[in-house]
Amino acid sequence: MRILILSDVHANLTGLEAALKAAEGQWDRAVCLGDIVGYGPDPNEATDRVRPIVVSVIRGNHDKACTGLTNADDFNPVARQAALWTRENLTAENMAYLKELTQGPLESEGFTLIHGSLLDEDEYVFAPAQALDGLLGAPTQVSFFGHTHLQGGYSFRNNQIEVLSIRTATSAGGSVHSSVSKASLEIQGDTRYLLNPGSTGQPRDGDPRAGFAIADVERRIVDFWRVPYDIESVQRRMLTAGLPEPLAVRLSFGR
Ligand code: ZN
């Protein structure tokens, strides 16, 4: 069984489609770690695309803010503006679907799905100390989280946390960001993992390509993928929609 792990799609249909095209035929079931909408220009299209393919999906902070479950008062001004734009542009059906999304953590396919941290769906796990709860407290050996938009994660073995360095950049000549690349992580029996598949819709780890992961349960391997997509077309749709320009610009840099 191969599980496709999507996260932080953020209403970027082009990034999502590129990821799904690259992953075609290489997964059996899909899950999503939240933030289907917010930031991007395609909230309905992204929701319509994710909804039928996932067996499990949990909510993210943007799904909550964009459906009015939370006000966006703790968002920065551009994120708030995008959340309010999304609220106005979601269809009633998608609004209802996103509003009803399950709160994580959620056990599915032998993994624990988390948006932020194990104990707080809105907490950013940026540092090893913040990963400890997820590493030790999750009911499964391997957990997946999102929210930071940083592909990678943490492992725990012999009382030590390790920050995993996932190197997906290609070393071929030319731009390292112009082709599909993949890095494999072997799951060791005596180790626990808290892994971030990256964001398909708004990467922030300096690599602008869409990020996702595929976990092969029997082979005990997690592949971390990066896939280029037509960033400019998304930026054009964002500006046409009147979404804040800084949100469009950051896509070029993956920051
Ligand atoms: Zn997010």
Tab-separated table of N, CA and C in Angstrom, residues 6-173:
chain	number	residue	atom	x	y	z
A	6	LEU	N	-0.517	14.683	1.068
A	6	LEU	CA	-0.586	16.066	0.600
A	6	LEU	C	-0.748	16.979	1.804
A	7	SER	N	-0.203	18.187	1.706
A	7	SER	CA	-0.438	19.172	2.761
A	7	SER	C	-0.355	20.584	2.196
A	8	ASP	N	-1.041	21.492	2.870
A	8	ASP	CA	-0.917	22.916	2.551
A	8	ASP	C	-1.030	23.185	1.048
A	9	VAL	N	-2.136	22.732	0.526
A	9	VAL	CA	-2.450	22.921	-0.903
A	9	VAL	C	-2.710	24.401	-1.195
A	10	HIS	N	-3.327	25.071	-0.234
A	10	HIS	CA	-3.503	26.522	-0.272
A	10	HIS	C	-4.050	27.081	-1.585
A	11	ALA	N	-5.098	26.424	-2.073
A	11	ALA	CA	-5.842	26.979	-3.208
A	11	ALA	C	-4.963	27.264	-4.425
A	12	ASN	N	-3.931	26.451	-4.572
A	12	ASN	CA	-3.049	26.552	-5.733
A	12	ASN	C	-3.274	25.312	-6.597
A	13	LEU	N	-4.194	25.412	-7.535
A	13	LEU	CA	-4.566	24.242	-8.337
A	13	LEU	C	-3.420	23.792	-9.236
A	14	THR	N	-2.647	24.738	-9.764
A	14	THR	CA	-1.572	24.384	-10.695
A	14	THR	C	-0.487	23.559	-9.993
A	15	GLY	N	-0.122	23.975	-8.781
A	15	GLY	CA	0.854	23.208	-7.998
A	15	GLY	C	0.329	21.818	-7.683
A	16	LEU	N	-0.944	21.752	-7.310
A	16	LEU	CA	-1.552	20.464	-6.964
A	16	LEU	C	-1.610	19.539	-8.174
A	17	GLU	N	-2.028	20.090	-9.322
A	17	GLU	CA	-2.129	19.262	-10.531
A	17	GLU	C	-0.762	18.727	-10.956
A	18	ALA	N	0.265	19.560	-10.831
A	18	ALA	CA	1.619	19.112	-11.191
A	18	ALA	C	2.056	17.971	-10.278
A	19	ALA	N	1.737	18.108	-8.998
A	19	ALA	CA	2.090	17.056	-8.036
A	19	ALA	C	1.350	15.761	-8.371
A	20	LEU	N	0.067	15.873	-8.652
A	20	LEU	CA	-0.737	14.674	-8.928
A	20	LEU	C	-0.308	14.009	-10.233
A	21	LYS	N	0.092	14.833	-11.204
A	21	LYS	CA	0.543	14.264	-12.478
A	21	LYS	C	1.850	13.486	-12.271
A	22	ALA	N	2.772	14.073	-11.511
A	22	ALA	CA	4.051	13.396	-11.268
A	22	ALA	C	3.850	12.104	-10.475
A	23	ALA	N	2.867	12.122	-9.595
A	23	ALA	CA	2.646	10.975	-8.705
A	23	ALA	C	1.717	9.924	-9.305
A	24	GLU	N	1.231	10.197	-10.496
A	24	GLU	CA	0.239	9.318	-11.109
A	24	GLU	C	0.706	7.865	-11.159
A	25	GLY	N	-0.156	6.950	-10.726
A	25	GLY	CA	0.161	5.523	-10.777
A	25	GLY	C	1.096	5.064	-9.680
A	26	GLN	N	1.494	5.982	-8.783
A	26	GLN	CA	2.496	5.623	-7.776
A	26	GLN	C	1.940	5.640	-6.360
A	27	TRP	N	0.613	5.759	-6.247
A	27	TRP	CA	0.002	5.701	-4.921
A	27	TRP	C	-1.345	5.002	-5.005
A	28	ASP	N	-1.773	4.466	-3.843
A	28	ASP	CA	-3.036	3.738	-3.788
A	28	ASP	C	-4.115	4.515	-3.042
A	29	ARG	N	-3.705	5.202	-1.982
A	29	ARG	CA	-4.660	6.001	-1.212
A	29	ARG	C	-4.007	7.334	-0.879
A	30	ALA	N	-4.826	8.366	-0.714
A	30	ALA	CA	-4.276	9.699	-0.434
A	30	ALA	C	-4.856	10.260	0.853
A	31	VAL	N	-4.038	11.036	1.560
A	31	VAL	CA	-4.489	11.750	2.754
A	31	VAL	C	-4.036	13.203	2.628
A	32	CYS	N	-4.666	14.082	3.406
A	32	CYS	CA	-4.306	15.502	3.355
A	32	CYS	C	-4.246	16.055	4.770
A	33	LEU	N	-3.200	16.838	5.036
A	33	LEU	CA	-2.926	17.341	6.389
A	33	LEU	C	-3.479	18.736	6.648
A	34	GLY	N	-4.337	19.218	5.760
A	34	GLY	CA	-5.010	20.487	6.042
A	34	GLY	C	-4.486	21.680	5.277
A	35	ASP	N	-5.186	22.803	5.423
A	35	ASP	CA	-4.943	24.011	4.633
A	35	ASP	C	-5.115	23.740	3.140
A	36	ILE	N	-6.295	23.276	2.808
A	36	ILE	CA	-6.640	23.103	1.392
A	36	ILE	C	-6.772	24.479	0.749
A	37	VAL	N	-7.274	25.438	1.515
A	37	VAL	CA	-7.502	26.786	0.963
A	37	VAL	C	-6.727	27.841	1.759
A	38	GLY	N	-6.872	29.083	1.280
A	38	GLY	CA	-6.149	30.201	1.885
A	38	GLY	C	-4.919	30.519	1.061
A	39	TYR	N	-4.655	31.797	0.817
A	39	TYR	CA	-3.533	32.332	0.035
A	39	TYR	C	-3.782	32.312	-1.476
A	40	GLY	N	-4.151	31.161	-2.025
A	40	GLY	CA	-4.161	30.995	-3.473
A	40	GLY	C	-5.472	31.390	-4.140
A	41	PRO	N	-5.452	31.389	-5.500
A	41	PRO	CA	-6.586	31.902	-6.266
A	41	PRO	C	-7.661	30.869	-6.596
A	42	ASP	N	-7.434	29.587	-6.232
A	42	ASP	CA	-8.341	28.529	-6.708
A	42	ASP	C	-8.983	27.736	-5.560
A	43	PRO	N	-9.641	28.408	-4.628
A	43	PRO	CA	-10.154	27.667	-3.467
A	43	PRO	C	-11.177	26.589	-3.828
A	44	ASN	N	-12.058	26.899	-4.774
A	44	ASN	CA	-13.082	25.897	-5.133
A	44	ASN	C	-12.487	24.754	-5.953
A	45	GLU	N	-11.637	25.109	-6.923
A	45	GLU	CA	-11.027	24.089	-7.773
A	45	GLU	C	-10.138	23.150	-6.944
A	46	ALA	N	-9.382	23.727	-6.002
A	46	ALA	CA	-8.496	22.901	-5.173
A	46	ALA	C	-9.320	21.986	-4.268
A	47	THR	N	-10.389	22.520	-3.690
A	47	THR	CA	-11.239	21.697	-2.828
A	47	THR	C	-11.892	20.576	-3.639
A	48	ASP	N	-12.381	20.923	-4.826
A	48	ASP	CA	-13.021	19.917	-5.678
A	48	ASP	C	-12.039	18.818	-6.093
A	49	ARG	N	-10.774	19.174	-6.220
A	49	ARG	CA	-9.758	18.201	-6.657
A	49	ARG	C	-9.322	17.299	-5.502
A	50	VAL	N	-9.179	17.881	-4.314
A	50	VAL	CA	-8.705	17.109	-3.156
A	50	VAL	C	-9.800	16.173	-2.643
A	51	ARG	N	-10.986	16.717	-2.533
A	51	ARG	CA	-12.089	16.028	-1.863
A	51	ARG	C	-12.324	14.585	-2.323
A	52	PRO	N	-12.416	14.310	-3.640
A	52	PRO	CA	-12.721	12.940	-4.051
A	52	PRO	C	-11.554	11.968	-3.949
A	53	ILE	N	-10.325	12.460	-3.811
A	53	ILE	CA	-9.196	11.517	-3.839
A	53	ILE	C	-8.696	11.137	-2.454
A	54	VAL	N	-9.059	11.894	-1.416
A	54	VAL	CA	-8.507	11.596	-0.096
A	54	VAL	C	-9.410	10.650	0.703
A	55	VAL	N	-8.764	9.713	1.391
A	55	VAL	CA	-9.525	8.857	2.305
A	55	VAL	C	-9.610	9.510	3.683
A	56	SER	N	-8.647	10.382	3.986
A	56	SER	CA	-8.667	11.106	5.254
A	56	SER	C	-8.123	12.504	5.040
A	57	VAL	N	-8.731	13.455	5.709
A	57	VAL	CA	-8.243	14.835	5.635
A	57	VAL	C	-8.580	15.521	6.947
A	58	ILE	N	-7.627	16.295	7.461
A	58	ILE	CA	-7.871	17.078	8.679
A	58	ILE	C	-7.826	18.559	8.314
A	59	ARG	N	-8.305	19.379	9.226
A	59	ARG	CA	-8.381	20.803	8.925
A	59	ARG	C	-7.078	21.513	9.304
A	60	GLY	N	-6.831	22.637	8.624
A	60	GLY	CA	-5.718	23.502	8.983
A	60	GLY	C	-6.251	24.834	9.476
A	61	ASN	N	-5.353	25.678	9.957
A	61	ASN	CA	-5.788	26.976	10.488
A	61	ASN	C	-6.424	27.850	9.405
A	62	HIS	N	-5.950	27.715	8.150
A	62	HIS	CA	-6.562	28.513	7.082
A	62	HIS	C	-7.949	27.997	6.708
A	63	ASP	N	-8.140	26.680	6.784
A	63	ASP	CA	-9.480	26.143	6.522
A	63	ASP	C	-10.465	26.711	7.553
A	64	LYS	N	-9.981	26.855	8.774
A	64	LYS	CA	-10.846	27.403	9.831
A	64	LYS	C	-11.132	28.890	9.593
A	65	ALA	N	-10.077	29.635	9.280
A	65	ALA	CA	-10.253	31.087	9.103
A	65	ALA	C	-11.086	31.399	7.854
A	66	CYS	N	-10.886	30.599	6.809
A	66	CYS	CA	-11.587	30.875	5.545
A	66	CYS	C	-13.053	30.478	5.606
A	67	THR	N	-13.440	29.698	6.616
A	67	THR	CA	-14.838	29.303	6.739
A	67	THR	C	-15.505	29.971	7.939
A	68	GLY	N	-14.765	30.870	8.586
A	68	GLY	CA	-15.359	31.616	9.684
A	68	GLY	C	-15.396	30.872	11.015
A	69	LEU	N	-14.751	29.690	11.069
A	69	LEU	CA	-14.681	28.980	12.346
A	69	LEU	C	-13.819	29.757	13.332
A	70	THR	N	-12.812	30.448	12.783
A	70	THR	CA	-12.026	31.386	13.586
A	70	THR	C	-12.040	32.711	12.826
A	71	ASN	N	-11.866	33.802	13.542
A	71	ASN	CA	-11.654	35.040	12.819
A	71	ASN	C	-10.175	35.047	12.460
A	72	ALA	N	-9.788	35.844	11.512
A	72	ALA	CA	-8.393	35.815	11.056
A	72	ALA	C	-7.559	36.875	11.779
A	73	ASP	N	-7.948	37.202	12.993
A	73	ASP	CA	-7.283	38.283	13.723
A	73	ASP	C	-5.816	38.001	14.029
A	74	ASP	N	-5.469	36.715	14.168
A	74	ASP	CA	-4.071	36.396	14.468
A	74	ASP	C	-3.260	36.191	13.188
A	75	PHE	N	-3.864	36.419	12.033
A	75	PHE	CA	-3.137	36.309	10.766
A	75	PHE	C	-2.439	37.645	10.470
A	76	ASN	N	-1.344	37.583	9.706
A	76	ASN	CA	-0.747	38.846	9.265
A	76	ASN	C	-1.698	39.482	8.239
A	77	PRO	N	-1.534	40.784	7.966
A	77	PRO	CA	-2.524	41.493	7.140
A	77	PRO	C	-2.781	40.867	5.770
A	78	VAL	N	-1.728	40.401	5.085
A	78	VAL	CA	-1.964	39.832	3.753
A	78	VAL	C	-2.651	38.471	3.845
A	79	ALA	N	-2.293	37.686	4.836
A	79	ALA	CA	-2.947	36.389	5.028
A	79	ALA	C	-4.419	36.597	5.377
A	80	ARG	N	-4.692	37.629	6.185
A	80	ARG	CA	-6.069	37.928	6.564
A	80	ARG	C	-6.886	38.351	5.344
A	81	GLN	N	-6.268	39.222	4.525
A	81	GLN	CA	-6.953	39.683	3.316
A	81	GLN	C	-7.297	38.499	2.410
A	82	ALA	N	-6.355	37.558	2.279
A	82	ALA	CA	-6.606	36.374	1.443
A	82	ALA	C	-7.693	35.488	2.051
A	83	ALA	N	-7.707	35.385	3.369
A	83	ALA	CA	-8.730	34.560	4.033
A	83	ALA	C	-10.119	35.154	3.809
A	84	LEU	N	-10.200	36.485	3.897
A	84	LEU	CA	-11.498	37.139	3.700
A	84	LEU	C	-11.946	37.017	2.241
A	85	TRP	N	-10.986	37.112	1.307
A	85	TRP	CA	-11.290	36.927	-0.110
A	85	TRP	C	-11.816	35.503	-0.345
A	86	THR	N	-11.164	34.539	0.291
A	86	THR	CA	-11.569	33.132	0.127
A	86	THR	C	-12.981	32.913	0.655
A	87	ARG	N	-13.268	33.498	1.813
A	87	ARG	CA	-14.621	33.394	2.386
A	87	ARG	C	-15.676	33.846	1.388
A	88	GLU	N	-15.360	34.946	0.702
A	88	GLU	CA	-16.344	35.502	-0.237
A	88	GLU	C	-16.462	34.686	-1.517
A	89	ASN	N	-15.431	33.909	-1.829
A	89	ASN	CA	-15.410	33.218	-3.114
A	89	ASN	C	-15.682	31.718	-3.041
A	90	LEU	N	-15.741	31.144	-1.854
A	90	LEU	CA	-16.054	29.716	-1.740
A	90	LEU	C	-17.532	29.477	-2.055
A	91	THR	N	-17.810	28.399	-2.764
A	91	THR	CA	-19.214	28.028	-2.966
A	91	THR	C	-19.779	27.560	-1.627
A	92	ALA	N	-21.087	27.576	-1.526
A	92	ALA	CA	-21.724	27.146	-0.275
A	92	ALA	C	-21.354	25.705	0.045
A	93	GLU	N	-21.281	24.881	-1.000
A	93	GLU	CA	-20.961	23.465	-0.789
A	93	GLU	C	-19.535	23.284	-0.255
A	94	ASN	N	-18.583	23.987	-0.875
A	94	ASN	CA	-17.203	23.859	-0.411
A	94	ASN	C	-17.021	24.481	0.968
A	95	MET	N	-17.708	25.565	1.214
A	95	MET	CA	-17.683	26.190	2.538
A	95	MET	C	-18.128	25.187	3.597
A	96	ALA	N	-19.221	24.485	3.319
A	96	ALA	CA	-19.756	23.506	4.268
A	96	ALA	C	-18.776	22.344	4.448
A	97	TYR	N	-18.193	21.887	3.340
A	97	TYR	CA	-17.239	20.766	3.415
A	97	TYR	C	-16.023	21.139	4.266
A	98	LEU	N	-15.452	22.314	4.005
A	98	LEU	CA	-14.240	22.731	4.716
A	98	LEU	C	-14.517	22.996	6.201
A	99	LYS	N	-15.704	23.494	6.465
A	99	LYS	CA	-16.087	23.807	7.839
A	99	LYS	C	-16.209	22.544	8.691
A	100	GLU	N	-16.561	21.450	8.022
A	100	GLU	CA	-16.795	20.187	8.723
A	100	GLU	C	-15.539	19.323	8.829
A	101	LEU	N	-14.410	19.784	8.294
A	101	LEU	CA	-13.204	18.951	8.317
A	101	LEU	C	-12.850	18.571	9.753
A	102	THR	N	-12.362	17.338	9.898
A	102	THR	CA	-11.991	16.799	11.202
A	102	THR	C	-10.791	17.550	11.787
A	103	GLN	N	-10.801	17.706	13.078
A	103	GLN	CA	-9.632	18.257	13.772
A	103	GLN	C	-8.606	17.144	13.985
A	104	GLY	N	-7.341	17.416	13.683
A	104	GLY	CA	-6.295	16.440	13.950
A	104	GLY	C	-5.943	16.436	15.426
A	105	PRO	N	-5.118	15.503	15.888
A	105	PRO	CA	-4.546	14.396	15.114
A	105	PRO	C	-5.576	13.325	14.779
A	106	LEU	N	-5.306	12.648	13.665
A	106	LEU	CA	-6.206	11.599	13.190
A	106	LEU	C	-5.350	10.415	12.750
A	107	GLU	N	-5.711	9.224	13.238
A	107	GLU	CA	-4.991	8.029	12.814
A	107	GLU	C	-5.611	7.521	11.516
A	108	SER	N	-4.756	7.279	10.521
A	108	SER	CA	-5.246	6.807	9.227
A	108	SER	C	-4.130	6.080	8.494
A	109	GLU	N	-4.460	4.967	7.915
A	109	GLU	CA	-3.503	4.203	7.087
A	109	GLU	C	-2.243	3.823	7.870
A	110	GLY	N	-2.348	3.702	9.190
A	110	GLY	CA	-1.195	3.321	10.002
A	110	GLY	C	-0.320	4.494	10.400
A	111	PHE	N	-0.744	5.694	10.058
A	111	PHE	CA	0.004	6.904	10.399
A	111	PHE	C	-0.857	7.838	11.246
A	112	THR	N	-0.207	8.773	11.919
A	112	THR	CA	-0.945	9.828	12.604
A	112	THR	C	-0.836	11.089	11.752
A	113	LEU	N	-1.984	11.676	11.460
A	113	LEU	CA	-2.018	12.897	10.645
A	113	LEU	C	-2.200	14.097	11.567
A	114	ILE	N	-1.339	15.081	11.393
A	114	ILE	CA	-1.297	16.252	12.271
A	114	ILE	C	-1.196	17.491	11.384
A	115	HIS	N	-1.901	18.557	11.721
A	115	HIS	CA	-1.662	19.795	10.955
A	115	HIS	C	-0.475	20.552	11.560
A	116	GLY	N	-0.608	21.006	12.796
A	116	GLY	CA	0.471	21.751	13.452
A	116	GLY	C	1.324	20.824	14.298
A	117	SER	N	0.997	20.742	15.595
A	117	SER	CA	1.702	19.789	16.458
A	117	SER	C	0.688	18.796	17.015
A	118	LEU	N	1.188	17.756	17.647
A	118	LEU	CA	0.296	16.702	18.140
A	118	LEU	C	-0.762	17.259	19.090
A	119	LEU	N	-0.356	18.181	19.952
A	119	LEU	CA	-1.252	18.669	21.002
A	119	LEU	C	-1.968	19.958	20.626
A	120	ASP	N	-1.517	20.618	19.563
A	120	ASP	CA	-2.114	21.901	19.196
A	120	ASP	C	-2.081	22.042	17.674
A	121	GLU	N	-3.246	21.965	17.065
A	121	GLU	CA	-3.315	21.977	15.586
A	121	GLU	C	-2.781	23.270	14.982
A	122	ASP	N	-2.696	24.323	15.793
A	122	ASP	CA	-2.231	25.617	15.286
A	122	ASP	C	-0.764	25.923	15.615
A	123	GLU	N	-0.074	25.001	16.302
A	123	GLU	CA	1.317	25.263	16.693
A	123	GLU	C	2.281	24.886	15.565
A	124	TYR	N	3.248	25.759	15.309
A	124	TYR	CA	4.272	25.480	14.299
A	124	TYR	C	5.393	24.654	14.919
A	125	VAL	N	5.710	23.537	14.299
A	125	VAL	CA	6.850	22.739	14.752
A	125	VAL	C	8.060	23.124	13.895
A	126	PHE	N	8.856	24.043	14.466
A	126	PHE	CA	10.040	24.541	13.756
A	126	PHE	C	11.328	23.965	14.334
A	127	ALA	N	11.258	23.509	15.589
A	127	ALA	CA	12.480	23.124	16.297
A	127	ALA	C	12.311	21.747	16.928
A	128	PRO	N	13.438	21.054	17.147
A	128	PRO	CA	13.373	19.697	17.689
A	128	PRO	C	12.553	19.593	18.977
A	129	ALA	N	12.684	20.590	19.870
A	129	ALA	CA	11.961	20.509	21.145
A	129	ALA	C	10.452	20.475	20.909
A	130	GLN	N	10.006	21.175	19.850
A	130	GLN	CA	8.572	21.203	19.559
A	130	GLN	C	8.101	19.903	18.909
A	131	ALA	N	9.052	19.124	18.412
A	131	ALA	CA	8.699	17.864	17.749
A	131	ALA	C	8.548	16.720	18.743
A	132	LEU	N	9.011	16.944	19.969
A	132	LEU	CA	9.088	15.857	20.951
A	132	LEU	C	7.737	15.214	21.251
A	133	ASP	N	6.712	16.041	21.461
A	133	ASP	CA	5.381	15.487	21.751
A	133	ASP	C	4.909	14.570	20.629
A	134	GLY	N	5.073	15.038	19.403
A	134	GLY	CA	4.631	14.244	18.260
A	134	GLY	C	5.427	12.959	18.126
A	135	LEU	N	6.735	13.071	18.346
A	135	LEU	CA	7.593	11.892	18.217
A	135	LEU	C	7.264	10.843	19.272
A	136	LEU	N	7.023	11.297	20.499
A	136	LEU	CA	6.834	10.343	21.603
A	136	LEU	C	5.380	10.041	21.891
A	137	GLY	N	4.507	10.993	21.635
A	137	GLY	CA	3.121	10.825	22.060
A	137	GLY	C	2.186	10.257	21.018
A	138	ALA	N	2.584	10.263	19.762
A	138	ALA	CA	1.687	9.771	18.712
A	138	ALA	C	1.493	8.269	18.861
A	139	PRO	N	0.298	7.781	18.520
A	139	PRO	CA	0.021	6.347	18.657
A	139	PRO	C	0.703	5.492	17.588
A	140	THR	N	1.296	6.123	16.595
A	140	THR	CA	1.938	5.367	15.516
A	140	THR	C	3.434	5.680	15.476
A	141	GLN	N	4.183	4.789	14.876
A	141	GLN	CA	5.638	4.994	14.780
A	141	GLN	C	5.975	6.191	13.885
A	142	VAL	N	5.186	6.354	12.850
A	142	VAL	CA	5.430	7.446	11.897
A	142	VAL	C	4.221	8.378	11.886
A	143	SER	N	4.471	9.668	12.043
A	143	SER	CA	3.415	10.673	11.957
A	143	SER	C	3.788	11.668	10.873
A	144	PHE	N	2.774	12.288	10.304
A	144	PHE	CA	3.000	13.336	9.316
A	144	PHE	C	2.360	14.624	9.794
A	145	PHE	N	3.065	15.737	9.593
A	145	PHE	CA	2.522	17.039	9.975
A	145	PHE	C	2.757	18.046	8.852
A	146	GLY	N	2.032	19.160	8.924
A	146	GLY	CA	2.187	20.214	7.929
A	146	GLY	C	2.403	21.553	8.610
A	147	HIS	N	1.720	22.582	8.109
A	147	HIS	CA	1.647	23.894	8.739
A	147	HIS	C	2.881	24.777	8.522
A	148	THR	N	4.097	24.206	8.599
A	148	THR	CA	5.300	25.026	8.418
A	148	THR	C	5.664	25.181	6.938
A	149	HIS	N	5.147	24.307	6.094
A	149	HIS	CA	5.469	24.323	4.664
A	149	HIS	C	6.951	24.017	4.415
A	150	LEU	N	7.587	23.347	5.360
A	150	LEU	CA	9.001	22.981	5.227
A	150	LEU	C	9.096	21.461	5.104
A	151	GLN	N	9.557	20.980	3.973
A	151	GLN	CA	9.676	19.544	3.784
A	151	GLN	C	10.813	18.999	4.640
A	152	GLY	N	10.561	17.874	5.298
A	152	GLY	CA	11.608	17.290	6.138
A	152	GLY	C	11.018	16.668	7.380
A	153	GLY	N	11.688	16.854	8.516
A	153	GLY	CA	11.115	16.324	9.740
A	153	GLY	C	12.165	15.895	10.749
A	154	TYR	N	11.725	15.027	11.653
A	154	TYR	CA	12.522	14.655	12.819
A	154	TYR	C	12.415	13.155	13.052
A	155	SER	N	13.480	12.603	13.656
A	155	SER	CA	13.416	11.214	14.097
A	155	SER	C	13.870	11.138	15.543
A	156	PHE	N	13.468	10.069	16.197
A	156	PHE	CA	13.831	9.885	17.607
A	156	PHE	C	14.291	8.445	17.804
A	157	ARG	N	15.517	8.305	18.326
A	157	ARG	CA	16.085	6.973	18.546
A	157	ARG	C	17.111	7.064	19.669
A	158	ASN	N	17.126	6.090	20.551
A	158	ASN	CA	18.080	6.083	21.672
A	158	ASN	C	18.102	7.418	22.413
A	159	ASN	N	16.905	7.929	22.711
A	159	ASN	CA	16.785	9.181	23.458
A	159	ASN	C	17.363	10.393	22.750
A	160	GLN	N	17.512	10.314	21.440
A	160	GLN	CA	18.047	11.466	20.707
A	160	GLN	C	17.147	11.851	19.549
A	161	ILE	N	16.938	13.170	19.442
A	161	ILE	CA	16.188	13.683	18.297
A	161	ILE	C	17.164	14.051	17.196
A	162	GLU	N	16.813	13.689	15.993
A	162	GLU	CA	17.645	14.099	14.858
A	162	GLU	C	16.782	14.904	13.894
A	163	VAL	N	17.349	16.000	13.397
A	163	VAL	CA	16.681	16.750	12.339
A	163	VAL	C	17.055	16.087	11.027
A	164	LEU	N	16.072	15.628	10.294
A	164	LEU	CA	16.354	14.905	9.052
A	164	LEU	C	16.669	15.899	7.946
A	165	SER	N	17.725	15.641	7.229
A	165	SER	CA	17.982	16.509	6.079
A	165	SER	C	17.545	15.768	4.826
A	166	ILE	N	16.504	16.305	4.233
A	166	ILE	CA	15.934	15.705	3.036
A	166	ILE	C	16.461	16.483	1.841
A	167	ARG	N	17.288	15.858	1.044
A	167	ARG	CA	17.898	16.567	-0.078
A	167	ARG	C	17.268	16.123	-1.381
A	168	THR	N	16.367	16.953	-1.875
A	168	THR	CA	15.688	16.595	-3.116
A	168	THR	C	16.247	17.348	-4.312
A	169	ALA	N	17.109	18.341	-4.074
A	169	ALA	CA	17.605	19.167	-5.180
A	169	ALA	C	18.393	18.315	-6.165
A	170	THR	N	18.174	18.538	-7.438
A	170	THR	CA	18.942	17.812	-8.447
A	170	THR	C	20.282	18.506	-8.629
A	171	SER	N	21.307	17.740	-8.981
A	171	SER	CA	22.629	18.329	-9.140
A	171	SER	C	22.958	18.559	-10.615
A	172	ALA	N	21.981	18.247	-11.463
A	172	ALA	CA	22.224	18.437	-12.890
A	172	ALA	C	22.455	19.912	-13.205
A	173	GLY	N	23.077	20.180	-14.336
A	173	GLY	CA	23.352	21.562	-14.713
A	173	GLY	C	22.079	22.354	-14.912
